[in-house]
Amino acid sequence: MCGIFGYTGHKEAQKLVIQGLKRLEYRGYDSSGLAVQDGFQALLVEKTSGKIKNLEALLHRRPLKGRTAIGHTRWATHGVPSRENAHPHLDNGGEIAVVHNGIIENHFDLKETLKAEGAVFRSETDTEVIVHLLAKYYKGNLENALRRSLKDLKGTYAIAAICSKEPGKLVGARRDSPLVVGLGKKENFLASDVSAIVEHTDRVMFLENGEMAVVTKDSARVVDGAGRPVGRKAVKVDWDITQAKKGGYPHFMLKEIFEQPGILTAVLRERLHGAKIRFDELKIAPRAFRKVKRIVIIACGTAYHAGLTAKYVLEELTDIPVWVDTSSEFRYRNPKLGKGTLVIAVSQSGETADTLAGLREAKAKGALTLSVCNVLGSSLSREAQGVLYTHAGPEIAVASTKAYTAQLAVLYLLAFYLAGLFNSLPQKKRKELLREFSRVPFLMQKTLDQYREDEKEWAEKARDFNARYHAQLEKYFSTDPEKRKRSPNGFFLYLGRNINYPNALEGALKLKEISYIPAEGYPAGEMKHGPIALIDENPWVICLAPQSRTYDKMISNIQEIKARGGIVIPIVSEGDSEIHKLQPFYLIRVPKVRELFSPFLTVLPLQLIAYCVAREFGEDIDQPRNLAKSVTVE
Ligand code: M6R
């Protein structure tokens, strides 16, 4: 939540900060701002509500000149999105500016004290206390003032600050929110993550909790809470900036959907060598894995669905029992962990607050911990005993697509790896399955190519849904009792079974988050226990029915829905013999593949359905309302 970008160097800062904030916009986009040191001992500030393009437009009319600056893109926690609540915040004298990502939990108490001491608060944010603390403790050295201020703060933060009296200097600090230093030539950067920096430099230093950074154009120091240098080495990141650009696609989401076959190919090429699986960065020795008696997977949102799918795979290929929990539930239960338990935390960002808290809980209880993350150097990847990177490249669209496939890829490989360690799968079978796994990227590509061919039909269906949906709403809200419907149920229902059940949840989540249309994911077998009451001629029911051991059961479910007038859109395997005979409203075919690997294929139409519907409804696909890409608050 919230993105921070700081620059000091030989170039005009404004343009670079705006560029950096745009890369971080996925972290929040309800308001933004920047503060620039103008070289004449003053800070110039501009901020506004809305997306970064609003700020850009303001700056276009009134540019702020200067070569050191900090900027911020916000996802509101305390105080509505408005100019006043946008960061940076200034002290009374306008000499110190601060941007912040996180939550200051004791801000009420601090505010009272600071107000009594003369601080004038201009916003409703928790952040503003930081800048008044800095002013209080400032004795000619911003680094010292920040170090002293941090002692008073409770909560989470990544902070960047500048002071008009110390030209060319940025100071930063982190606790539980990410902060990265980028090392350039005669210029250096501070940012919430590497995606904002990679177009300027591939050398970065990640800050650990409790550390501070002091950055000028010629130097960057990382120090501990007492001001001692920590000797942090720079690491090279291999993210390519072209990956973070749209590359001709109208939306990042569509581009990321289409990247999936390539990502799976790359993951398999890197990790699968014949029947051998290589996890070079893993850090957990095979002998530690051999002691594992149970696996608990924790994650949120889409990553949780990847975890759920992994349960089916792990239990199919190994004899290890697996539990999956949403991190926000796991952390507040009293989970029974301890020796013999492997806790796997799955996360694209590696910064999700609940997953991080769950991982810490697991570590404290003595479990072996492993993170499956996309973002290199993220908190989860550093705090877990082992890490497996998903290497999906920067995922910009808030709705996760390629990160999901990459998570599945790594979790499947982990299942094969554990099956190898525990000898739970005959060699011949293992080889056969891995051979089939290698073909999956090709089949994914075929699925996407088919979509390209059928794109017009998909758009028509989305238009049709839109028309029916609005007709439904009109009936619902009609003042004419004759016309009025009892309940609005123009919505989507996603049904799946077995290993495709998690994809049903994922399909519903995708649709909800980018089109705001009510959608439910359900295990098809549960329909008769309640949800079938929802069925009339209105809901659109997406049935995941590829070739599988539960195929016949799905046919029965489809018949039950059809018998009640529901609009059925089955997703079936090519060559499907039965379901097309039921004359569904629209039939989506994916290539034939073994059931185990079918989630890689069935998820693609689900992502595309969400995309087409949201596009038809004219929604902001890459940046849906109320959401942020990484949820670093509880
Ligand atoms: O960064 P993470 O994978 O930990 O994020 C978890 C969820 O916040 C995330 O998957 C969210 O549900 C996505 N917006 C789904 O598209």
XYZ file of C-alpha atoms and ligand atoms in Angstrom:
650
model
C 0.000 0.000 0.000
C 1.419 3.353 -1.057
C 4.514 3.833 -3.156
C 7.567 5.902 -2.320
C 10.129 7.230 -4.731
C 13.118 9.453 -3.960
C 15.803 10.833 -6.250
C 19.027 12.755 -5.796
C 21.460 13.313 -8.639
C 22.462 15.424 -11.587
C 19.128 15.434 -13.417
C 15.911 17.366 -12.898
C 14.088 15.310 -10.293
C 10.449 16.006 -11.133
C 10.302 13.904 -14.286
C 12.079 10.972 -12.686
C 9.853 11.029 -9.628
C 6.696 11.055 -11.759
C 8.061 8.174 -13.831
C 8.948 6.231 -10.681
C 5.547 6.884 -9.107
C 3.836 5.633 -12.242
C 5.673 2.332 -11.880
C 4.513 2.199 -8.273
C 0.960 3.268 -8.981
C -0.141 -0.335 -8.575
C 0.564 0.092 -4.838
C -2.162 2.710 -4.512
C -3.532 5.454 -6.672
C -5.984 7.642 -4.838
C -3.698 10.685 -4.524
C -0.085 11.616 -5.072
C 2.470 14.336 -4.527
C 6.115 15.339 -4.501
C 8.474 17.689 -2.705
C 11.531 19.101 -4.463
C 14.609 20.809 -3.013
C 15.122 23.806 -5.260
C 18.735 24.565 -4.318
C 17.754 27.875 -2.679
C 17.061 26.371 0.718
C 13.352 25.859 0.121
C 11.076 22.921 -0.481
C 8.550 23.109 -3.291
C 5.529 20.867 -2.941
C 2.739 19.845 -5.257
C 0.069 17.274 -4.522
C -3.407 16.364 -5.578
C -6.094 13.723 -5.297
C -6.663 11.116 -8.003
C -4.221 9.308 -10.207
C -0.672 10.358 -10.971
C -1.731 11.805 -14.295
C -3.517 14.539 -12.297
C -0.268 15.413 -10.548
C 1.578 15.267 -13.828
C -0.877 17.713 -15.381
C -0.407 20.150 -12.500
C 3.365 19.917 -12.769
C 3.200 20.402 -16.481
C 1.630 23.798 -15.858
C 3.857 24.676 -12.886
C 7.076 22.627 -12.969
C 9.115 22.276 -9.792
C 12.817 22.700 -10.480
C 15.398 20.863 -8.423
C 17.608 17.779 -8.381
C 16.575 16.150 -5.132
C 12.995 15.108 -4.461
C 10.663 12.632 -2.810
C 7.287 11.513 -4.145
C 4.388 9.357 -3.036
C 1.387 7.561 -4.457
C -1.240 6.828 -1.829
C -3.729 4.144 -0.864
C -5.737 5.780 1.907
C -5.777 4.266 5.376
C -6.214 7.311 7.632
C -8.166 10.138 6.062
C -10.001 10.326 2.759
C -8.127 10.695 -0.527
C -7.668 14.464 -0.807
C -4.987 17.058 -1.478
C -4.557 17.715 2.273
C -4.082 14.040 3.086
C -1.791 13.351 0.140
C 1.917 13.058 0.912
C 4.492 14.638 1.233
C 3.684 16.245 4.560
C 5.605 19.274 5.801
C 6.577 20.513 9.251
C 5.403 23.936 10.498
C 8.344 25.756 8.916
C 8.055 23.963 5.552
C 11.674 22.824 5.869
C 11.228 19.068 6.196
C 9.116 16.850 3.941
C 8.128 13.234 4.560
C 6.515 10.423 2.586
C 5.423 7.220 4.287
C 4.075 3.754 3.535
C 2.597 1.871 6.487
C 0.560 2.703 9.579
C 1.702 4.635 12.652
C -0.336 2.958 15.349
C 0.325 5.453 18.157
C -0.393 8.523 16.050
C -3.270 9.710 18.263
C -1.071 10.001 21.356
C 1.829 11.482 19.411
C -0.465 14.009 17.776
C -1.784 15.227 21.119
C 1.725 15.682 22.504
C 3.037 17.360 19.358
C 0.039 19.678 19.164
C 0.588 20.722 22.765
C 4.168 21.509 21.770
C 3.030 23.781 18.946
C 2.867 21.500 15.882
C 0.128 22.519 13.465
C -1.546 19.535 11.804
C -3.029 20.016 8.366
C -4.155 16.486 7.514
C -6.074 13.589 9.012
C -3.231 11.168 8.311
C -1.198 9.131 10.741
C 1.879 10.075 8.710
C 1.921 13.734 9.621
C 3.199 12.974 13.139
C 6.461 11.786 11.570
C 7.314 15.141 10.052
C 6.508 17.012 13.257
C 8.676 14.586 15.194
C 11.506 15.185 12.737
C 11.164 18.946 13.236
C 11.128 18.473 16.998
C 14.351 16.457 17.005
C 16.123 18.297 14.183
C 19.426 19.763 15.351
C 21.116 20.284 12.004
C 21.231 16.612 10.955
C 18.227 14.893 9.349
C 19.679 11.408 9.795
C 19.958 11.891 13.553
C 16.510 13.451 13.737
C 15.008 10.453 11.943
C 16.855 7.975 14.149
C 15.518 9.728 17.236
C 11.983 9.991 15.810
C 11.815 6.279 15.038
C 12.148 5.562 18.763
C 8.770 7.253 19.292
C 6.942 5.474 16.483
C 4.886 2.307 16.864
C 3.618 0.533 13.778
C 4.925 -0.095 10.294
C 6.739 2.191 7.949
C 8.906 2.866 5.000
C 9.830 6.530 5.231
C 11.715 8.923 2.992
C 12.504 12.475 4.063
C 14.347 15.544 2.830
C 15.284 18.800 4.510
C 15.805 22.163 2.814
C 18.846 22.783 5.025
C 20.648 19.674 3.766
C 20.713 19.908 -0.005
C 21.123 16.743 -2.001
C 20.383 14.352 0.873
C 17.623 11.731 1.188
C 17.112 9.754 4.361
C 14.960 6.649 4.626
C 13.967 4.020 7.160
C 11.963 0.826 7.173
C 10.018 -1.424 9.473
C 7.712 -3.962 7.853
C 7.185 -1.929 4.673
C 9.700 -2.336 1.861
C 12.377 0.174 0.914
C 15.110 -0.234 -1.667
C 18.118 1.918 -2.505
C 19.033 2.108 -6.210
C 22.659 2.852 -7.042
C 23.250 4.852 -10.211
C 26.093 6.911 -11.656
C 26.179 10.298 -9.957
C 22.594 9.652 -8.908
C 20.885 7.429 -6.387
C 17.322 6.407 -5.652
C 15.019 5.295 -2.865
C 11.880 3.350 -3.766
C 9.262 0.956 -2.479
C 10.368 -1.660 -4.944
C 12.772 -2.372 -7.756
C 10.219 -1.998 -10.551
C 10.464 1.780 -10.045
C 14.244 1.760 -10.319
C 15.170 -0.818 -12.952
C 15.036 1.617 -15.834
C 17.821 3.626 -14.177
C 19.997 0.990 -12.590
C 20.101 -2.738 -11.903
C 22.182 -2.349 -8.698
C 20.124 -2.178 -5.542
C 20.427 -2.543 -1.775
C 17.438 -3.865 0.158
C 16.857 -2.396 3.598
C 16.093 -4.766 6.462
C 13.737 -3.956 9.308
C 15.181 -1.402 11.689
C 17.643 -0.053 9.152
C 18.054 3.429 7.720
C 19.530 4.704 4.477
C 21.381 7.958 3.940
C 21.644 8.773 0.270
C 23.373 11.535 -1.693
C 24.184 11.599 -5.402
C 27.661 10.166 -4.749
C 27.045 7.818 -1.839
C 24.522 5.536 -0.202
C 24.932 4.220 3.323
C 22.757 1.647 5.050
C 23.006 1.860 8.846
C 21.401 0.094 11.782
C 19.242 1.679 14.450
C 22.333 2.944 16.264
C 23.810 4.513 13.133
C 26.459 1.813 12.568
C 27.087 0.858 8.925
C 25.690 -2.618 8.221
C 27.957 -3.328 5.241
C 25.034 -4.076 2.930
C 26.211 -5.356 -0.437
C 24.536 -4.206 -3.628
C 22.752 -6.940 -5.577
C 22.070 -7.040 -9.289
C 18.428 -7.416 -10.319
C 17.553 -9.029 -13.601
C 14.152 -7.460 -14.254
C 13.805 -6.037 -17.685
C 12.053 -2.687 -17.988
C 10.310 -3.686 -21.206
C 8.458 -6.207 -19.052
C 7.047 -3.333 -17.045
C 5.704 -1.543 -20.136
C 2.492 -2.399 -21.965
C 4.198 -3.552 -25.148
C 1.306 -2.728 -27.461
C -1.453 -4.237 -25.296
C -4.310 -1.955 -24.248
C -3.964 -3.070 -20.632
C -1.273 -4.587 -18.450
C -3.722 -7.307 -17.467
C -4.101 -8.529 -21.037
C -0.358 -8.345 -21.615
C 0.264 -10.331 -18.449
C -2.330 -12.948 -19.420
C -0.536 -13.422 -22.717
C 2.870 -13.651 -21.035
C 1.884 -16.804 -19.183
C 3.011 -19.488 -21.640
C 6.406 -17.776 -21.899
C 6.754 -17.571 -18.132
C 5.938 -21.239 -17.671
C 8.437 -22.131 -20.393
C 11.116 -20.071 -18.647
C 10.366 -21.561 -15.216
C 10.514 -25.100 -16.582
C 13.654 -24.395 -18.604
C 15.394 -22.988 -15.554
C 14.299 -25.604 -13.065
C 13.596 -28.823 -14.884
C 16.601 -30.713 -16.223
C 15.399 -34.052 -17.515
C 13.704 -35.538 -14.489
C 15.857 -33.500 -12.090
C 14.464 -30.399 -10.433
C 16.830 -27.570 -9.577
C 16.010 -25.077 -6.865
C 19.304 -23.205 -6.703
C 18.160 -20.445 -4.338
C 16.211 -22.718 -1.996
C 18.548 -22.678 1.082
C 16.728 -25.636 2.726
C 18.678 -28.875 2.602
C 17.001 -32.116 1.462
C 17.594 -33.614 4.925
C 15.456 -30.839 6.477
C 12.685 -31.555 3.966
C 12.851 -35.259 4.747
C 11.692 -34.503 8.304
C 8.499 -32.866 7.036
C 5.341 -34.670 8.159
C 2.738 -32.062 7.209
C 2.529 -28.967 5.083
C 0.576 -25.809 5.811
C 0.214 -23.268 3.025
C -0.692 -19.684 3.874
C -1.513 -16.937 1.403
C -4.103 -14.314 0.440
C -6.325 -13.730 -2.584
C -5.035 -15.248 -5.781
C -1.961 -16.635 -4.057
C -4.331 -18.476 -1.710
C -5.990 -20.074 -4.715
C -2.568 -21.166 -5.969
C -2.019 -22.685 -2.523
C -5.355 -24.511 -2.704
C -4.464 -25.978 -6.091
C -1.078 -26.992 -4.718
C -2.813 -28.985 -1.975
C -4.388 -31.235 -4.618
C -1.058 -31.625 -6.397
C 0.989 -32.284 -3.259
C -1.510 -34.805 -1.968
C -1.635 -36.490 -5.361
C 2.123 -36.799 -5.744
C 3.309 -37.213 -2.162
C 2.024 -38.818 1.033
C 2.279 -35.587 2.988
C -1.004 -34.153 4.292
C -1.558 -30.529 3.351
C -3.661 -27.740 4.899
C -4.266 -24.389 3.293
C -5.305 -21.275 5.119
C -5.858 -17.633 4.290
C -3.100 -15.809 6.128
C -5.520 -13.468 7.879
C -7.282 -16.426 9.511
C -4.158 -18.466 10.178
C -2.413 -15.711 12.102
C -5.270 -15.199 14.559
C -5.920 -18.880 15.204
C -3.696 -20.950 17.416
C -2.308 -23.192 14.679
C -0.619 -26.364 15.844
C 2.723 -26.315 14.105
C 6.156 -27.125 15.469
C 8.767 -29.597 14.266
C 7.790 -31.656 11.271
C 5.603 -28.886 9.839
C 6.592 -27.059 6.703
C 4.812 -23.732 6.331
C 4.812 -22.382 2.792
C 3.941 -18.714 2.396
C 2.885 -17.876 -1.152
C 2.884 -14.259 -2.291
C 3.491 -12.295 -5.458
C 4.712 -9.189 -3.671
C 6.307 -10.901 -0.706
C 5.056 -7.969 1.354
C 1.464 -8.927 2.200
C 1.123 -7.987 5.877
C -1.064 -10.930 6.901
C 1.128 -13.492 5.157
C 4.233 -11.978 6.682
C 2.657 -12.086 10.146
C 1.615 -15.721 9.534
C 5.137 -16.632 8.515
C 6.575 -15.030 11.651
C 4.061 -16.914 13.789
C 5.068 -20.167 12.097
C 8.766 -19.469 12.648
C 8.174 -18.612 16.286
C 6.390 -21.950 16.720
C 9.339 -23.854 15.311
C 8.005 -24.761 11.870
C 10.266 -24.929 8.859
C 9.339 -21.998 6.633
C 9.522 -21.549 2.897
C 8.331 -18.603 0.842
C 7.233 -18.699 -2.777
C 7.580 -15.106 -3.968
C 7.837 -13.116 -7.139
C 9.544 -9.983 -5.883
C 13.248 -10.462 -5.365
C 14.488 -9.436 -1.945
C 10.960 -8.950 -0.592
C 10.337 -9.284 3.146
C 8.860 -12.791 2.906
C 11.705 -14.015 0.751
C 14.214 -12.799 3.284
C 12.457 -13.867 6.440
C 11.560 -17.433 5.496
C 14.251 -20.073 5.961
C 13.943 -21.005 2.321
C 12.777 -19.177 -0.760
C 11.653 -20.145 -4.232
C 11.265 -17.300 -6.693
C 8.517 -17.498 -9.288
C 10.350 -15.283 -11.818
C 7.184 -13.941 -13.429
C 8.708 -10.472 -13.863
C 6.950 -7.351 -12.609
C 3.187 -7.824 -12.424
C 1.624 -4.399 -12.818
C -2.115 -5.058 -13.171
C -3.734 -5.220 -9.762
C -5.597 -8.356 -10.806
C -3.031 -11.092 -10.573
C -2.732 -13.434 -13.557
C 0.809 -14.363 -14.524
C 1.947 -14.445 -10.901
C -0.718 -17.118 -10.313
C 0.533 -19.341 -13.122
C 4.114 -18.871 -11.982
C 3.140 -19.753 -8.410
C 1.408 -22.882 -9.684
C 4.493 -23.760 -11.727
C 6.838 -23.537 -8.755
C 4.441 -25.310 -6.388
C 3.945 -28.159 -8.876
C 7.711 -28.501 -9.201
C 8.016 -28.490 -5.433
C 5.514 -31.343 -5.281
C 7.597 -33.301 -7.821
C 10.745 -32.464 -5.869
C 9.246 -33.741 -2.610
C 7.874 -36.803 -4.397
C 11.472 -37.477 -5.466
C 12.840 -37.029 -1.931
C 10.186 -39.258 -0.382
C 10.078 -41.765 -3.240
C 6.330 -41.436 -3.287
C 6.029 -41.663 -7.049
C 7.375 -44.444 -9.245
C 10.210 -43.122 -11.418
C 8.466 -44.059 -14.640
C 5.307 -42.239 -13.684
C 7.279 -39.215 -12.475
C 9.106 -38.975 -15.796
C 5.904 -39.376 -17.749
C 4.204 -36.604 -15.773
C 7.148 -34.260 -16.086
C 7.229 -34.847 -19.822
C 3.603 -33.854 -20.014
C 4.257 -30.826 -17.797
C 6.828 -29.609 -20.361
C 4.073 -29.522 -22.995
C 1.769 -27.350 -20.928
C 3.189 -23.959 -22.089
C 2.488 -24.986 -25.669
C -1.092 -25.902 -24.754
C -1.515 -22.607 -22.930
C -0.370 -20.778 -26.036
C -2.907 -22.732 -28.087
C -5.652 -21.686 -25.682
C -4.674 -18.035 -26.026
C -4.428 -18.304 -29.815
C -7.950 -19.701 -29.854
C -9.132 -16.717 -27.827
C -7.612 -14.414 -30.439
C -9.673 -16.194 -33.078
C -12.873 -16.050 -31.039
C -12.301 -12.586 -29.599
C -15.290 -11.037 -31.394
C -17.666 -13.685 -30.064
C -16.333 -13.127 -26.556
C -16.941 -9.394 -26.874
C -20.492 -10.074 -28.078
C -21.189 -12.300 -25.098
C -19.871 -9.640 -22.759
C -22.183 -7.105 -24.438
C -25.069 -9.503 -24.052
C -24.316 -9.918 -20.357
C -24.107 -6.168 -19.911
C -27.533 -5.671 -21.518
C -29.175 -8.406 -19.444
C -27.492 -7.202 -16.268
C -28.793 -3.684 -16.665
C -32.250 -4.895 -17.641
C -32.224 -6.916 -14.420
C -31.184 -3.958 -12.327
C -33.879 -1.824 -13.898
C -36.445 -4.416 -12.928
C -35.054 -4.603 -9.419
C -35.082 -0.881 -8.859
C -38.286 -0.227 -10.765
C -40.927 1.716 -8.860
C -43.589 -0.177 -10.764
C -44.417 -3.210 -8.576
C -45.474 -5.138 -11.664
C -42.065 -4.802 -13.196
C -40.050 -5.108 -10.037
C -38.081 -8.304 -9.511
C -37.776 -9.733 -6.046
C -34.001 -10.002 -6.022
C -31.256 -8.972 -8.429
C -29.359 -12.019 -9.474
C -27.675 -10.963 -12.664
C -24.366 -12.337 -11.550
C -21.734 -14.949 -12.259
C -21.354 -18.301 -10.595
C -18.185 -20.353 -11.082
C -18.314 -24.066 -10.434
C -15.456 -26.514 -10.349
C -14.559 -29.793 -8.770
C -11.422 -31.338 -7.405
C -8.262 -29.713 -8.735
C -10.329 -27.215 -10.724
C -12.314 -26.032 -7.725
C -9.664 -23.454 -6.704
C -9.814 -22.066 -10.232
C -13.563 -21.544 -9.772
C -12.719 -19.344 -6.796
C -10.038 -17.596 -8.804
C -12.394 -16.941 -11.736
C -14.933 -15.351 -9.397
C -12.273 -13.243 -7.689
C -10.945 -11.967 -11.023
C -14.396 -10.911 -12.154
C -15.314 -9.257 -8.855
C -12.181 -7.231 -8.545
C -12.127 -5.671 -11.981
C -15.804 -5.492 -12.995
C -17.462 -5.111 -9.540
C -20.083 -7.672 -10.565
C -21.121 -10.090 -7.839
C -19.542 -13.475 -8.479
C -19.331 -16.646 -6.430
C -16.969 -19.565 -6.773
C -18.311 -22.882 -5.507
C -17.405 -26.561 -5.446
C -19.984 -27.910 -7.885
C -20.927 -30.723 -5.514
C -22.079 -28.163 -2.946
C -24.728 -26.658 -5.233
C -27.437 -28.903 -3.934
C -26.709 -27.808 -0.370
C -27.940 -24.281 -0.931
C -26.590 -22.267 -3.862
C -28.822 -24.000 -6.392
C -31.579 -21.813 -4.938
C -29.905 -18.925 -6.772
C -30.484 -20.418 -10.177
C -33.121 -18.988 -12.490
C -32.701 -17.594 -15.989
C -30.322 -14.866 -14.821
C -27.014 -16.036 -13.405
C -24.271 -16.922 -15.842
C -22.788 -20.148 -14.649
C -19.240 -20.926 -15.701
C -18.634 -24.638 -15.262
C -15.085 -25.940 -15.258
C -15.567 -29.303 -16.900
C -12.346 -30.442 -18.543
C -11.625 -34.117 -18.965
C -11.275 -35.420 -15.401
C -12.323 -38.085 -12.956
C -15.302 -35.900 -11.976
C -16.381 -35.126 -15.542
C -19.619 -37.139 -15.239
C -20.485 -35.392 -12.007
C -20.038 -32.042 -13.722
C -22.412 -33.147 -16.468
C -25.055 -33.787 -13.825
C -24.401 -30.380 -12.268
C -24.766 -28.704 -15.636
C -28.017 -30.528 -16.274
C -29.360 -29.443 -12.906
C -28.582 -25.824 -13.694
C -30.013 -26.033 -17.183
C -33.172 -27.629 -15.812
C -33.672 -24.484 -13.744
C -33.103 -22.159 -16.676
C -29.551 -21.053 -15.820
C -27.196 -19.738 -18.509
C -24.361 -22.238 -18.683
C -20.898 -21.610 -20.105
C -18.859 -24.791 -19.714
C -15.101 -24.892 -20.163
C -14.371 -28.310 -21.620
C -11.484 -30.210 -23.165
C -11.129 -30.399 -26.932
C -12.910 -33.471 -28.238
C -15.503 -33.278 -25.458
C -18.196 -35.796 -26.263
C -21.105 -34.976 -23.954
C -21.405 -31.429 -22.759
C -21.872 -29.782 -26.132
C -24.971 -31.960 -26.575
C -26.549 -30.113 -23.659
C -26.629 -27.016 -25.843
C -24.942 -24.634 -23.482
C -25.187 -20.892 -24.066
C -21.514 -20.793 -25.085
C -18.865 -23.498 -25.028
C -15.204 -22.772 -24.377
C -12.702 -25.436 -25.371
C -9.204 -25.841 -23.988
C -6.669 -28.414 -25.229
C -6.815 -31.897 -23.802
C -4.358 -32.484 -20.973
C -4.074 -34.758 -17.974
C -6.373 -33.583 -15.160
C -3.372 -32.782 -12.943
C -2.255 -30.022 -15.308
C -5.685 -28.773 -16.364
C -5.696 -25.739 -13.992
C -2.981 -24.144 -16.147
C -5.396 -24.209 -19.069
C -8.782 -23.614 -17.457
C -7.597 -20.488 -15.667
C -6.891 -18.721 -18.961
C -10.520 -18.385 -20.133
C -11.468 -17.333 -16.606
C -8.980 -14.482 -16.681
C -10.159 -13.533 -20.155
C -13.851 -13.620 -19.178
C -13.124 -11.176 -16.350
C -11.115 -9.020 -18.720
C -13.799 -8.948 -21.447
C -16.629 -8.196 -19.020
C -14.718 -5.400 -17.278
C -13.779 -3.930 -20.658
C -17.400 -4.064 -21.797
C -18.475 -2.313 -18.585
C -15.797 0.322 -19.169
C -14.052 -0.271 -15.866
C -10.479 0.659 -14.996
C -9.029 -2.779 -15.607
C -5.473 -2.318 -14.383
C -6.327 -0.190 -11.392
C -9.700 -1.232 -10.003
C -11.274 0.889 -7.307
C -10.455 0.385 -3.615
C -7.607 -2.037 -4.302
C -3.835 -1.924 -4.279
C -1.336 -4.375 -5.600
C 0.426 -5.170 -2.376
C -1.540 -5.119 0.809
C 0.986 -4.116 3.428
C -1.661 -3.219 6.003
C -3.692 -5.633 8.108
O 1.263 -10.080 -3.177
P 0.382 -11.219 -2.761
O 0.405 -12.348 -3.722
O 0.645 -11.674 -1.357
O -1.079 -10.617 -2.769
C -2.152 -11.377 -2.312
C -3.474 -10.757 -2.731
O -3.585 -9.462 -2.226
C -3.621 -10.716 -4.256
O -3.501 -11.980 -4.819
C -4.977 -10.110 -4.639
O -6.001 -10.953 -4.235
C -5.012 -9.857 -6.135
N -5.497 -8.543 -6.384
C -5.865 -10.828 -6.873
O -5.923 -10.543 -8.220
